[in-house]
Every structure is written in C-alpha cells, then in structure tokens.
C-alpha cells in the first residue's frame, strides 16, 4: 500500500512537468472522487487544485532519498540542501551553553533558523523560547517526504516564514509492519550512528490506524583521537592555543611576585606537583613555559552525541456526509551531552565574589593572601540536555458541492509542547571554594582541616584544598565539596485552533476561480528557569535570570487563484494568485502581510513564474521576556579620555556626572588601559540578552522570478532556474555593550543610563545590562538551478540524474539604519555556490546512487599576516588580510538489493574518497580549528529494511 501511495506521488510530480526533487510538492492528499481527478493542497497555498504546478519554487525529498543519503536525522538531511547555510548550532559547539545545544536546526539561505517556519503535516511544530525548531525531534523513519518551499509565505502561514517553509509530511497509511535497522561509523570507529524503527498499520474500508516507534543515536567524536583535531590550533601550530594549566599560578596582590609550583608532566599529561609549603619549590611564571599550560582539547568533544526515542500514532476515520476525522499524536525524547575541559579558574572569576588563597592556609608559605589561576582538569565540564516534545492534533474535515462546484472545509486543534532540563557539572561553588582556600592547619591526627587550632572547623563542614599542587593533590571528598551542580528547566507550549474553507467560487473560461479563507487563534507561552544557585552569581558558571512570558495571536487570511488564459496562442496558461493575512498580537499590535504571484506558460514546454511577498517574524518569548545572562563583553567606553567620545557635545558633562572624571581610562581584564578604539573585554560580567517589551516584528520582502523547461522533444528531462531576493528590515538584534554606553553618554537616553553602574571610586563600569532592539537589515540575492533527467531504459538498467545548485550573488548586512552595508558572500559560511549532483541507477532488484557535494572557495581569516594567509592585503568584512580556501567536493555512494522476502539491504559510504578536513579559523569547532559540520572521516553504513 505504501509503495502505491509513493509511486502515485512520483507519477503526479512527473506529470506536473518537473523531475523528482525539483518539482512542486503537495501538502496533503485528498481522497479522489470517482471519475474525477484528485484535488490536492500544495505547500505554499491553501487552495486545493488538480494541477500541481505552482508559482513558487519547491523541492521534494522522498523517503527513498532519505535512506540513500546514509543520514539518520532530519537536520543532517536538510542541511545538505544546496540552499541551506551553515547550521546556527553546530555539532562541534561543545562550548555552546544555550537550550538549543544538541539539537539540529535548518539555516535556509543563511538567514537564520528562526526565520524558517517548520510544519509537520501543514501544522506548526514546537519552538524554543528563542524561536528555534529542533528538527532532530522528528524521526526520519516516520516521514513520507519533505517539501522545502524556498519562498516567503507569511501571507499563508504567518510569522517566521521569511526564508521559506519546511513541511514534513508523515506517512498516512500502512498495511502490515515495517522494520528498519541501521548502523554506521567513521573509518576510525567513532561517531557511530544507530537507527531502529518499527511501524505497523491496519486499514479497513472506512478507517486506518498507524503506529510507530523509533530509536536514533549519533555517537561522540573526541577531539583527542585525531592529529588534525588534537591540537587547539591545528597540527601546524602544535605549541599554540594552550590555556591555564592544572598547577596553580600564584601572585601577590601587590604584584611583587608571580610563581608557579614545580611539577612533573607537561601540557598533555599533568604530573605531580611539588610540596607547596617550601618556597624553593616554585619558579617564575612565564607565558613561554608550555609545560605549565594545558591542552584543553584533550578533554573536549569534537562532535557531541545525541539520542532520540519516539513513539508515534496516526489514525483516520471516514464519517457520514463526506467527512473525515483524523488525529496524530507523537512523543519524542532527545538526550545530548557536551563535554569541555575543566574550568579555567582564577581569583576574579566572579568579580562580585573574588576568592584568594588565605595567608593562613596550611599550603601557603608566603605569609600573605595570594591571587591564583588554575584549570580544574580533575572534573571536566559536562552539560546534559534532555528535551521532551509532545504533539497532538485533531482535525475534522469535509467536502461538499455548491452549485456543482467542489468545496472543502476543516476545523482543527493543534497542541505542541516542549519540556526540557539541563544538568551541568564541573563548575565550582565559590563560597565553598573560599572556605576550602581559607585558614587551615594540621591537627594532632596529622590531617589538614579548615580553621585554626583555636577555632577548628570539622571536615564534615569544610574540606581544605591544596589547589596549588594540581590534580595529584585533590581527592574525591575535596572535589565533591568545591564543585557545583547547575540545573535549568525550560519549556514552551503552542496551542492553536484553526478553521479553513476553500473551493471553486465559479468557473471562468480559463478554469475555476479558486478561493480559500480561514481563521486561527494561537497562544504561546514559555519559560527558562535557572536554579537559584545559578541565579545567585556564587558559581563559576555565568549567572542567568529566569525567563517567563506568554502572548496570543488572532489571525485571518484569504487567498484567491485567478485563471486568466488557457489554451490560446502564447498562453497555454496564465494565472495569478493573491493572498493576504492579518495578524493581531497581544504583545506588539497587528500586522498585515500580502503576496502576489503569477504563472505563465507561453508554450506547453515552458513555465514562467514569479512572486512578490511580504513577510514578518514576530518577537519571540526570549526576545520580549528574556531574563538575560552574564557575559564578558568587548566594548568601548565613550568616557575613555584617550579613545572615547568625550569631545562630542554633552558627553563630558554626562561622564563626569556619572563618576568618570577627566583623564578617566577604561581598563581591560588585565587592568591595563585599552590601547585602541576597539576597547577591551570587561573585567566584570555584564548582563546580556535581557528582553525588550517594545520590540516590533521584523519585516521582509521576497521577490522571485523563475522559469521551468520541460521539452517535449526530450521526455524525462526538466530544468528550472529561479532568481530570488530577500530583504529583512527592522531586524531584531542584540544591542552591544558599546551601543548601550553610547546611547547613554553620547545620545543622552536615560533608559540606557539606568542600565549602567560605575564604581564611585574609580569610575569603571561595574554593571551593565543590554538586550535586544530593532536594528539593521539583511539582504540576500541569488539563483537556484535544478535539473533532472530520467534517461530511456536500457539493457543496462534505468539511469537518472538530478542536480540542485544555489548561487549567492550577495549576502549583506546593515548594523543600523544609515550604517554601511557589509557583504559576506564568498566568506566562510557564505559560499557563493553550493551544488548537489546525483546519479541513480536501477536494474531489477539492484539500485545504486552516487552523489557529489560541491562547495565553492571562501575567504577565511588569516592565522597571522605571515602564516596561513594567502592575501595579507586583501579586504574582508573583518578588515585587511584573508586566507583563500579552495573549493571542496565530497562524494557519497550507496547500493541496495531487494530480496524476494520483502527485505532490502542498503550499504554505502559518505565521503567515499576520505577527503581530509582542513584548517579554518572562521568555521572552527569549539575544540579545534576544524569545521565540525563537514566530514571528518569516511563514514560507512548499512541498513536493512523488512516489510511484513
């Protein structure tokens, strides 16, 4: 039954005039009426129609293509599209600490994953409080196909549909059972992936029911396992990039000395520290002594692992009066874990709670308090993220005739909920650390304990720590006492009620005048709640404030498709589609977005199409209600007397009034005056990401023009070329610390001054909060080329070729209204050309596929002006000097065989020729100067499918 549905879909797509993977897609099948062609709803339109050709470019990815890709997650599959940019949240982002870490997100056209709308069976899927949809929560085994609409669609679907829409169509019917088993791994045996799915379906004349379970794993890749990733800055710079060592650097508070304890071992393998009580066991600290440092890459994941478990059920029952009741319920649980090196601890980690080694510590021989720096390699930092997604929807739909013309209607309810928690270990409890490094002595039993002989503190209350002598001086009791566990709970809920009606209003000479209209009410709420200790600022983890918020939206839309000409000279077809949507939000007001598109076929072989669409992205819960989190910002203080703006009118008076007196100098983290107008990093943590209740929606305009050619003299061939231009204004952007300070002292805006606090004695900024505002714009423009050719069948089998290519002529950003535009096209992450070329072969029970993925050359940052720098004088957005990285091509191959007992075996290798990763600065992972989202190794896999 499933094969019949799939083959019918393929036949309909081919009849529409464009080859598989290039052609228009449809969102939901309609039950065909006897002796009448089926009317289906196409992704990007609410009007059901017989003709599947649309004015909008849509790419289809079938279940067969998913399996041939050798990939097991929806995110990995979609990120291979030529129109997909680099992921917003990389698998190599082990240092990423937000709730999205471990998930997978699609960055269509590099416009950001939160500017892409994700639908499942035409319904909105879950989002985080910051507006991101985790594609990994949708099991690939349950998918019939995926429709990728590469056009703006806010007039049809509402907010977020700026870069486009991904509509994931789940399987509808299944007769019997299907089992699928998969495993794969890199050549070196790591990064092992597993996939198991079992689905079962039963059908009667009036009803169908399908049930499925699946389990998917993606294994860890450790940075230490390969020479290309085991050094922080690559094998060509094996002595660079090392950080604070596991043996303490200690210095006097008046800077009279700066020592490190003598020890064995080196930056790769810490040894044993000397007795810290003997001053002779120290040497002067020097940045050039590699053995005093630590290769943090050795404790870090290069690619983080994740697991997904899903249970899914879907049912449909036909009711009297041509009505159908359908429902889908899905529950997914994703678990991911990220590990980075132990914490780089120092006395000033939290400026509001500095910690020193007491002069009365048993292990301090210098008779004065000591500042220190030391990495706690004994306990790497680990963040476990558990994400639970629940989705349930129910729809009552019907068909009827009015004046002999077909109409359809539906009412539905959609509930999507996301709940999650993170658990972090490896940070330190600063109050306990202060006590552990405080006064201590050796008692009569020969045991060191906290306090003094006259005022001892029991070991049950305090564990003293010899932090100076490194990991060899630590023990489990001490580490348990000084370490902290941080926990955060987060979640969001989307509830929506919809009502739609559509049909043929009247028959015109060129065809039926199609219309659709509908109403939607949607409520959104969410939260992100760090535990009390994490909010307190008494942990080495950056403190965060809670986020809570909610809003509701009422929407109404209307769409009309007007056939103008048909079957006349120079107009086999001419039609226009108009749509508009009114959205009324409780948090910012209302917005109306409209669209106009056309289709014109001057001949049977040629279709031209075009769209002009308005779009918007509403502020997310995080944008509006975000509590913010600590960060150490790079900024420039306008009150700095050397590089600030004290000469600008009004600035001097405002600075003096705030406590920054004449001659004031901004100090960086090393307590050194900043050396140029770029400023320096704040020595104290600021509060970033705070919500802004005054935000307005982003506004977008999308323009497309395209042509589809299906020559009658070459059956089986089809090609399309589409030009696109997308501009997003009123961009919701984070206000920098520099912007906040300038808005206060240069522009005199009191609300920004209220967010700044200075030390009354020194004038230094000791507190600053900055959030989001509507600033700047993004614009991208380019071409999409799709080709497909199914060759005539030969004695050697059936061959077909398909290709998808995206060319970006510009991708530019504007920081604020009136600011200069900066074009990023051709720089790292912004490839001018990405292309996928596939050759398919089938013969009897055998099949094979070869695919090549092409990435055009890009500019990367130079390591230095004289090292890994192809053009030291070249111009890029970051300034002068860049390193040109050449084009890359990766090859994937797979082959399969179908057995007589309804089984199929598929084997394959991605990155078949084992192309090695390359050194990059702009695209580096958290652990290494290598892009973790490109192949690290050859990946070999095998899959077995069995139908029952």
GROMACS .gro file of N, CA and C in nm, residues 235-313:
model
  237
  235UNK      N    1   4.759   2.090   1.371
  235UNK     CA    2   4.891   2.025   1.376
  235UNK      C    3   5.005   2.112   1.326
  236UNK      N    4   4.974   2.216   1.247
  236UNK     CA    5   5.081   2.306   1.202
  236UNK      C    6   5.122   2.407   1.308
  237UNK      N    7   5.044   2.413   1.418
  237UNK     CA    8   5.076   2.504   1.528
  237UNK      C    9   5.062   2.426   1.659
  238UNK      N   10   5.146   2.322   1.676
  238UNK     CA   11   5.127   2.231   1.790
  238UNK      C   12   5.156   2.294   1.926
  239UNK      N   13   5.222   2.409   1.927
  239UNK     CA   14   5.255   2.472   2.055
  239UNK      C   15   5.170   2.595   2.084
  240UNK      N   16   5.061   2.612   2.010
  240UNK     CA   17   4.978   2.732   2.024
  240UNK      C   18   4.841   2.697   2.081
  241UNK      N   19   4.782   2.794   2.147
  241UNK     CA   20   4.644   2.781   2.191
  241UNK      C   21   4.623   2.715   2.325
  242UNK      N   22   4.729   2.688   2.399
  242UNK     CA   23   4.712   2.625   2.529
  242UNK      C   24   4.671   2.728   2.633
  243UNK      N   25   4.588   2.684   2.727
  243UNK     CA   26   4.534   2.775   2.827
  243UNK      C   27   4.592   2.750   2.965
  244UNK      N   28   4.519   2.799   3.065
  244UNK     CA   29   4.563   2.786   3.203
  244UNK      C   30   4.592   2.641   3.237
  245UNK      N   31   4.699   2.619   3.316
  245UNK     CA   32   4.743   2.485   3.348
  245UNK      C   33   4.678   2.429   3.473
  246UNK      N   34   4.701   2.300   3.498
  246UNK     CA   35   4.642   2.234   3.616
  246UNK      C   36   4.720   2.259   3.745
  247UNK      N   37   4.836   2.326   3.735
  247UNK     CA   38   4.913   2.363   3.853
  247UNK      C   39   4.903   2.514   3.869
  248UNK      N   40   4.872   2.557   3.989
  248UNK     CA   41   4.832   2.696   4.011
  248UNK      C   42   4.946   2.794   3.985
  249UNK      N   43   4.910   2.901   3.917
  249UNK     CA   44   4.992   3.021   3.913
  249UNK      C   45   4.945   3.108   4.029
  250UNK      N   46   5.036   3.153   4.112
  250UNK     CA   47   5.000   3.236   4.228
  250UNK      C   48   5.081   3.366   4.223
  251UNK      N   49   5.016   3.475   4.263
  251UNK     CA   50   5.087   3.603   4.266
  251UNK      C   51   5.036   3.687   4.383
  252UNK      N   52   5.123   3.776   4.427
  252UNK     CA   53   5.088   3.863   4.538
  252UNK      C   54   4.990   3.969   4.493
  253UNK      N   55   4.908   4.014   4.585
  253UNK     CA   56   4.807   4.113   4.548
  253UNK      C   57   4.868   4.248   4.514
  254UNK      N   58   4.993   4.270   4.555
  254UNK     CA   59   5.061   4.394   4.518
  254UNK      C   60   5.161   4.372   4.404
  255UNK      N   61   5.149   4.255   4.338
  255UNK     CA   62   5.227   4.223   4.218
  255UNK      C   63   5.377   4.221   4.241
  256UNK      N   64   5.421   4.180   4.357
  256UNK     CA   65   5.566   4.172   4.382
  256UNK      C   66   5.626   4.041   4.333
  257UNK      N   67   5.546   3.938   4.312
  257UNK     CA   68   5.596   3.813   4.257
  257UNK      C   69   5.482   3.741   4.185
  258UNK      N   70   5.521   3.649   4.098
  258UNK     CA   71   5.427   3.569   4.018
  258UNK      C   72   5.493   3.434   3.994
  259UNK      N   73   5.446   3.330   4.064
  259UNK     CA   74   5.511   3.200   4.063
  259UNK      C   75   5.416   3.089   4.015
  260UNK      N   76   5.480   2.977   3.976
  260UNK     CA   77   5.410   2.851   3.951
  260UNK      C   78   5.485   2.741   4.023
  261UNK      N   79   5.412   2.649   4.082
  261UNK     CA   80   5.473   2.538   4.155
  261UNK      C   81   5.550   2.448   4.059
  262UNK      N   82   5.661   2.395   4.103
  262UNK     CA   83   5.734   2.297   4.023
  262UNK      C   84   5.653   2.167   4.015
  263UNK      N   85   5.667   2.098   3.904
  263UNK     CA   86   5.588   1.975   3.885
  263UNK      C   87   5.649   1.891   3.774
  264UNK      N   88   5.605   1.768   3.767
  264UNK     CA   89   5.641   1.680   3.656
  264UNK      C   90   5.530   1.690   3.551
  265UNK      N   91   5.545   1.617   3.439
  265UNK     CA   92   5.442   1.616   3.335
  265UNK      C   93   5.454   1.735   3.242
  266UNK      N   94   5.360   1.743   3.149
  266UNK     CA   95   5.361   1.850   3.050
  266UNK      C   96   5.219   1.893   3.020
  267UNK      N   97   5.202   1.969   2.909
  267UNK     CA   98   5.069   2.023   2.876
  267UNK      C   99   4.970   1.917   2.832
  268UNK      N  100   5.018   1.796   2.801
  268UNK     CA  101   4.930   1.687   2.760
  268UNK      C  102   4.897   1.594   2.875
  269UNK      N  103   4.995   1.569   2.960
  269UNK     CA  104   4.978   1.474   3.070
  269UNK      C  105   5.029   1.537   3.199
  270UNK      N  106   4.940   1.597   3.278
  270UNK     CA  107   4.983   1.657   3.405
  270UNK      C  108   5.045   1.552   3.496
  271UNK      N  109   5.153   1.594   3.563
  271UNK     CA  110   5.222   1.503   3.652
  271UNK      C  111   5.187   1.528   3.797
  272UNK      N  112   5.290   1.537   3.880
  272UNK     CA  113   5.273   1.554   4.024
  272UNK      C  114   5.337   1.685   4.067
  273UNK      N  115   5.265   1.761   4.150
  273UNK     CA  116   5.317   1.888   4.197
  273UNK      C  117   5.405   1.870   4.320
  274UNK      N  118   5.502   1.963   4.335
  274UNK     CA  119   5.592   1.961   4.449
  274UNK      C  120   5.519   2.008   4.576
  275UNK      N  121   5.590   1.999   4.689
  275UNK     CA  122   5.535   2.044   4.816
  275UNK      C  123   5.520   2.196   4.813
  276UNK      N  124   5.399   2.250   4.822
  276UNK     CA  125   5.381   2.395   4.809
  276UNK      C  126   5.428   2.474   4.931
  277UNK      N  127   5.455   2.406   5.042
  277UNK     CA  128   5.493   2.476   5.164
  277UNK      C  129   5.638   2.523   5.160
  278UNK      N  130   5.716   2.476   5.066
  278UNK     CA  131   5.856   2.515   5.052
  278UNK      C  132   5.868   2.620   4.940
  279UNK      N  133   5.900   2.745   4.973
  279UNK     CA  134   5.911   2.849   4.869
  279UNK      C  135   6.013   2.815   4.760
  280UNK      N  136   6.105   2.728   4.790
  280UNK     CA  137   6.205   2.691   4.690
  280UNK      C  138   6.147   2.603   4.580
  281UNK      N  139   6.026   2.553   4.600
  281UNK     CA  140   5.963   2.463   4.502
  281UNK      C  141   5.881   2.539   4.397
  282UNK      N  142   5.908   2.666   4.381
  282UNK     CA  143   5.836   2.748   4.283
  282UNK      C  144   5.934   2.804   4.181
  283UNK      N  145   5.883   2.835   4.063
  283UNK     CA  146   5.961   2.908   3.961
  283UNK      C  147   5.877   3.023   3.909
  284UNK      N  148   5.944   3.121   3.853
  284UNK     CA  149   5.873   3.237   3.799
  284UNK      C  150   5.781   3.194   3.686
  285UNK      N  151   5.658   3.244   3.693
  285UNK     CA  152   5.564   3.212   3.585
  285UNK      C  153   5.607   3.281   3.457
  286UNK      N  154   5.594   3.211   3.345
  286UNK     CA  155   5.625   3.269   3.214
  286UNK      C  156   5.530   3.211   3.111
  287UNK      N  157   5.482   3.296   3.026
  287UNK     CA  158   5.389   3.252   2.921
  287UNK      C  159   5.455   3.157   2.823
  288UNK      N  160   5.587   3.151   2.822
  288UNK     CA  161   5.658   3.069   2.725
  288UNK      C  162   5.681   2.925   2.773
  289UNK      N  163   5.649   2.895   2.899
  289UNK     CA  164   5.671   2.760   2.953
  289UNK      C  165   5.550   2.673   2.921
  290UNK      N  166   5.559   2.591   2.816
  290UNK     CA  167   5.445   2.512   2.772
  290UNK      C  168   5.402   2.410   2.877
  291UNK      N  169   5.497   2.356   2.952
  291UNK     CA  170   5.463   2.251   3.049
  291UNK      C  171   5.376   2.304   3.162
  292UNK      N  172   5.373   2.436   3.180
  292UNK     CA  173   5.287   2.494   3.284
  292UNK      C  174   5.145   2.517   3.233
  293UNK      N  175   5.120   2.488   3.105
  293UNK     CA  176   4.988   2.511   3.046
  293UNK      C  177   4.915   2.377   3.030
  294UNK      N  178   4.804   2.380   2.960
  294UNK     CA  179   4.724   2.258   2.945
  294UNK      C  180   4.656   2.257   2.809
  295UNK      N  181   4.660   2.140   2.745
  295UNK     CA  182   4.591   2.121   2.617
  295UNK      C  183   4.446   2.084   2.646
  296UNK      N  184   4.361   2.186   2.655
  296UNK     CA  185   4.220   2.164   2.690
  296UNK      C  186   4.147   2.079   2.586
  297UNK      N  187   4.198   2.076   2.462
  297UNK     CA  188   4.136   1.996   2.358
  297UNK      C  189   4.131   1.848   2.396
  298UNK      N  190   4.226   1.804   2.477
  298UNK     CA  191   4.231   1.664   2.517
  298UNK      C  192   4.111   1.619   2.597
  299UNK      N  193   4.037   1.712   2.658
  299UNK     CA  194   3.918   1.676   2.736
  299UNK      C  195   3.788   1.711   2.663
  300UNK      N  196   3.798   1.760   2.541
  300UNK     CA  197   3.679   1.813   2.474
  300UNK      C  198   3.625   1.720   2.368
  301UNK      N  199   3.494   1.724   2.353
  301UNK     CA  200   3.429   1.657   2.241
  301UNK      C  201   3.445   1.741   2.115
  302UNK      N  202   3.477   1.674   2.004
  302UNK     CA  203   3.477   1.743   1.875
  302UNK      C  204   3.336   1.750   1.818
  303UNK      N  205   3.264   1.639   1.827
  303UNK     CA  206   3.123   1.635   1.790
  303UNK      C  207   3.045   1.573   1.904
  304UNK      N  208   2.939   1.640   1.947
  304UNK     CA  209   2.865   1.594   2.064
  304UNK      C  210   2.762   1.487   2.024
  305UNK      N  211   2.737   1.391   2.112
  305UNK     CA  212   2.643   1.283   2.081
  305UNK      C  213   2.499   1.321   2.117
  306UNK      N  214   2.405   1.248   2.060
  306UNK     CA  215   2.265   1.264   2.099
  306UNK      C  216   2.188   1.135   2.073
  307UNK      N  217   2.077   1.122   2.144
  307UNK     CA  218   1.987   1.008   2.129
  307UNK      C  219   1.844   1.059   2.117
  308UNK      N  220   1.765   0.990   2.037
  308UNK     CA  221   1.624   1.027   2.019
  308UNK      C  222   1.538   0.902   2.023
  309UNK      N  223   1.436   0.906   2.109
  309UNK     CA  224   1.336   0.800   2.114
  309UNK      C  225   1.199   0.860   2.084
  310UNK      N  226   1.123   0.794   1.999
  310UNK     CA  227   0.996   0.849   1.954
  310UNK      C  228   0.889   0.741   1.950
  311UNK      N  229   0.770   0.778   1.990
  311UNK     CA  230   0.651   0.694   1.970
  311UNK      C  231   0.549   0.778   1.895
  312UNK      N  232   0.482   0.716   1.798
  312UNK     CA  233   0.400   0.790   1.704
  312UNK      C  234   0.277   0.709   1.670
  313UNK      N  235   0.163   0.776   1.662
  313UNK     CA  236   0.042   0.709   1.615
  313UNK      C  237  -0.042   0.807   1.534
   0.00000   0.00000   0.00000
